[in-house]
């Protein structure tokens, strides 16, 4: 079945540091890939997405590229801020109206 | 963008009582909605797929008689936790995808803000 593996947290960075959160997936066919962010006490918000190979999703300085050859969708940001502290989930969906398959989440703490 | 709401946002109840959580798609229709459960510091676990006009599909290990799902319309699904116990305390999140008529390959789901249930 489909699965998502993302790096274990927590990740603690200083403000303005470079961020990478690794995500790899296993799926049949060509899934769509997502990064969701969850701030403390809140629900999930879509951060960015990519629907086909070599697509790059980007939002709020975050970006991730759909790499079919390595089945990866790593999240990166060049300079993190304290306000980026949250839990980040990598997810996939192989077709419309099917539930997302989530990774376990990576907690990011950014300190000033 | 599409908006999904949940009500209530938090609820505290006594053991043995039932709690109903509503999930609404505010500006789109959704034949299918999903219910997830999230334990502290853990990922989301799919509980069930809610289908308008038919019975919900439950994931293995989820008690269908305890977690009653009703998809009353194309914009509303409800999850009722019956005879709640402290171990049911959790964060419950719903999501929905806009109906696309089967022609879209775009699979984005929109999440509600979640409902925190505490059973005393």
Coordinates of C-alpha atoms in Angstrom, one line a residue:
Chain A
X1 CA 0.0 0.0 0.0
X2 CA 0.9 3.7 -0.1
X3 CA 3.1 5.1 2.6
X4 CA 5.0 8.2 3.5
X5 CA 8.2 8.4 5.5
X6 CA 9.5 11.6 6.9
X7 CA 12.4 12.4 9.1
X8 CA 11.9 12.1 12.8
X9 CA 11.9 15.2 14.9
X10 CA 12.0 17.3 16.8
X11 CA 14.1 19.7 14.8
X12 CA 15.5 22.8 16.6
X13 CA 17.0 25.6 14.5
X14 CA 18.2 29.1 15.2
X15 CA 16.4 31.9 13.4
X16 CA 17.6 32.4 9.8
X17 CA 19.0 28.9 9.6
X18 CA 18.4 26.6 6.5
X19 CA 15.7 24.0 6.9
X20 CA 15.3 20.6 5.2
X21 CA 12.7 18.1 6.2
X22 CA 13.1 14.9 4.3
X23 CA 10.1 13.0 2.9
X24 CA 10.0 9.9 0.8
X25 CA 7.0 8.0 -0.4
X26 CA 5.9 4.6 -1.7
X27 CA 2.9 4.5 -4.0
X28 CA 1.5 2.8 -7.1
X29 CA 0.9 5.1 -10.0
X30 CA 1.5 8.9 -9.8
X31 CA 0.3 10.4 -6.6
X32 CA -0.1 14.0 -5.7
X33 CA 2.2 15.2 -2.9
X34 CA 1.5 17.7 -0.2
X35 CA 3.1 19.4 2.8
X36 CA 0.7 20.4 5.6
X37 CA 1.5 22.5 8.6
X38 CA -0.1 22.4 12.0
X39 CA 0.4 25.2 14.4
X40 CA -0.2 24.5 18.1
X41 CA -3.8 23.7 18.9
X42 CA -4.9 24.2 15.4
X43 CA -6.0 22.0 12.4
X44 CA -3.9 21.3 9.3
X45 CA -3.2 24.0 6.7
X46 CA -2.0 23.2 3.2
X47 CA 1.5 24.6 2.8
X48 CA 2.3 23.5 -0.7
X49 CA 1.6 20.8 -3.2
X50 CA 2.8 19.2 -6.4
X51 CA 0.7 17.0 -8.7
X52 CA 3.3 15.6 -11.1
X53 CA 6.9 14.7 -11.4
X54 CA 9.4 17.6 -11.4
X55 CA 6.7 20.1 -10.2
X56 CA 7.9 22.5 -7.5
X57 CA 5.5 23.6 -4.9
X58 CA 6.3 26.8 -3.1
X59 CA 4.6 29.0 -0.5
X60 CA 5.8 31.4 2.2
X61 CA 9.4 30.8 1.4
X62 CA 9.0 27.0 1.6
X63 CA 9.5 24.8 -1.4
X64 CA 9.5 21.2 -2.3
X65 CA 10.2 19.4 -5.6
X66 CA 8.4 16.2 -6.7
X67 CA 11.2 13.8 -7.5
X68 CA 9.9 10.7 -9.1
X69 CA 13.3 9.1 -9.6
X70 CA 14.0 9.2 -5.9
X71 CA 10.4 9.1 -4.7
X72 CA 11.0 12.1 -2.6
X73 CA 9.4 15.5 -1.8
X74 CA 11.8 17.2 0.7
X75 CA 10.7 20.4 2.3
X76 CA 13.2 23.3 2.3
X77 CA 13.3 26.9 3.5
X78 CA 16.3 29.1 3.2
X79 CA 15.8 31.2 6.3
X80 CA 13.4 30.1 9.0
X81 CA 11.6 32.4 11.4
X82 CA 10.3 31.8 14.9
X83 CA 6.8 31.9 13.5
X84 CA 7.6 28.8 11.4
X85 CA 7.6 26.7 14.6
X86 CA 5.0 24.0 14.0
X87 CA 4.5 20.4 13.0
X88 CA 5.0 19.6 9.4
X89 CA 3.3 16.7 7.7
X90 CA 4.2 15.2 4.3
X91 CA 1.2 13.5 2.6
X92 CA 0.2 11.8 -0.6
X93 CA -3.1 11.1 -2.4
X94 CA -3.3 8.9 -5.4
X95 CA -6.6 10.1 -6.7
X96 CA -9.5 12.4 -5.9
X97 CA -11.8 11.7 -3.0
X98 CA -9.4 9.2 -1.4
X99 CA -8.0 9.9 2.1
X100 CA -4.5 11.3 2.4
X101 CA -1.7 9.1 3.6
X102 CA 0.3 11.1 6.1
X103 CA 3.8 10.8 7.4
X104 CA 4.3 10.9 11.2
X105 CA 5.0 14.6 11.3
X106 CA 8.1 16.6 12.1
X107 CA 8.1 19.1 14.9
X108 CA 10.1 22.2 14.1
X109 CA 11.2 24.7 16.8
X110 CA 12.9 27.9 15.8
X111 CA 14.6 29.8 18.5
X112 CA 15.6 33.5 18.3
Chain B
X1 CA -10.0 28.9 -1.1
X2 CA -12.4 26.2 0.1
X3 CA -13.3 26.3 3.7
X4 CA -14.3 23.5 6.1
X5 CA -15.6 24.3 9.5
X6 CA -16.0 22.1 12.6
X7 CA -18.2 22.5 15.6
X8 CA -17.6 22.6 18.4
X9 CA -13.9 23.5 18.5
X10 CA -13.6 21.9 21.9
X11 CA -15.8 19.9 24.2
X12 CA -15.5 18.5 27.7
X13 CA -18.0 15.8 28.7
X14 CA -18.5 13.2 31.4
X15 CA -17.8 9.6 30.8
X16 CA -20.8 7.7 29.4
X17 CA -22.3 10.7 27.5
X18 CA -22.4 11.1 23.7
X19 CA -20.8 13.9 21.8
X20 CA -21.7 15.0 18.3
X21 CA -19.1 16.8 16.1
X22 CA -20.2 18.6 12.9
X23 CA -18.1 19.0 9.8
X24 CA -19.3 21.5 7.2
X25 CA -18.0 22.5 3.8
X26 CA -18.9 26.1 3.6
X27 CA -18.4 27.0 0.0
X28 CA -18.4 23.7 -1.9
X29 CA -20.1 20.4 -2.1
X30 CA -18.4 17.3 -0.9
X31 CA -19.9 13.8 -1.6
X32 CA -17.0 12.4 0.5
X33 CA -15.6 13.6 3.7
X34 CA -13.0 12.0 5.9
X35 CA -12.6 11.8 9.7
X36 CA -9.2 11.6 11.3
X37 CA -8.1 11.2 14.9
X38 CA -4.9 12.7 16.2
X39 CA -3.3 11.8 19.5
X40 CA -0.9 14.2 21.2
X41 CA 2.3 14.6 19.3
X42 CA 1.3 12.0 16.7
X43 CA 0.2 11.9 13.2
X44 CA -3.4 11.8 11.9
X45 CA -5.0 8.4 11.7
X46 CA -7.9 7.9 9.3
X47 CA -11.0 6.7 11.1
X48 CA -13.6 6.5 8.4
X49 CA -14.7 7.8 5.0
X50 CA -18.1 9.5 5.1
X51 CA -20.2 9.2 2.0
X52 CA -23.3 11.3 1.4
X53 CA -26.3 9.1 1.0
X54 CA -24.7 5.8 2.0
X55 CA -23.0 4.2 5.0
X56 CA -19.6 5.3 6.1
X57 CA -16.5 3.1 5.5
X58 CA -14.6 2.5 8.6
X59 CA -10.9 1.7 8.9
X60 CA -9.9 -1.5 10.6
X61 CA -10.0 -1.3 14.3
X62 CA -12.5 1.6 14.5
X63 CA -15.7 0.6 16.2
X64 CA -18.6 1.7 13.9
X65 CA -21.1 1.4 16.8
X66 CA -19.0 3.8 18.9
X67 CA -18.2 6.3 16.3
X68 CA -21.4 7.0 14.4
X69 CA -21.1 8.9 11.2
X70 CA -23.9 10.5 9.3
X71 CA -23.4 12.4 6.0
X72 CA -26.7 14.2 5.9
X73 CA -26.1 16.4 2.9
X74 CA -23.4 17.4 0.5
X75 CA -22.1 19.9 2.9
X76 CA -22.5 18.3 6.3
X77 CA -21.1 15.2 8.0
X78 CA -21.4 14.4 11.7
X79 CA -19.4 12.2 14.0
X80 CA -21.0 11.1 17.2
X81 CA -18.9 9.5 19.9
X82 CA -21.3 7.4 21.8
X83 CA -20.8 6.5 25.5
X84 CA -17.6 8.4 25.5
X85 CA -14.8 7.2 27.8
X86 CA -11.5 8.9 28.8
X87 CA -9.6 6.9 26.2
X88 CA -11.7 8.6 23.5
X89 CA -10.2 11.9 24.4
X90 CA -8.4 13.1 21.3
X91 CA -8.3 15.7 18.6
X92 CA -10.8 14.9 15.8
X93 CA -10.3 16.4 12.4
X94 CA -12.4 16.2 9.3
X95 CA -11.5 16.9 5.7
X96 CA -13.2 17.2 2.4
X97 CA -12.5 17.4 -1.3
X98 CA -14.7 19.5 -3.6
X99 CA -16.8 17.3 -5.9
X100 CA -15.1 17.5 -9.3
X101 CA -17.4 15.3 -11.4
X102 CA -14.6 12.8 -11.7
X103 CA -12.8 14.9 -14.2
X104 CA -10.1 16.4 -12.1
X105 CA -6.9 14.7 -11.1
X106 CA -6.2 17.3 -8.5
X107 CA -6.6 15.7 -5.1
X108 CA -6.4 18.6 -2.6
X109 CA -8.3 18.1 0.6
X110 CA -9.3 20.9 2.9
X111 CA -9.2 20.4 6.6
X112 CA -11.4 21.6 9.4
X113 CA -9.8 23.3 12.4
X114 CA -10.3 20.2 14.5
X115 CA -12.4 19.4 17.7
X116 CA -10.6 18.7 20.9
X117 CA -12.6 16.2 23.0
X118 CA -11.8 15.7 26.6
X119 CA -13.8 13.0 28.4
X120 CA -13.6 13.2 32.2

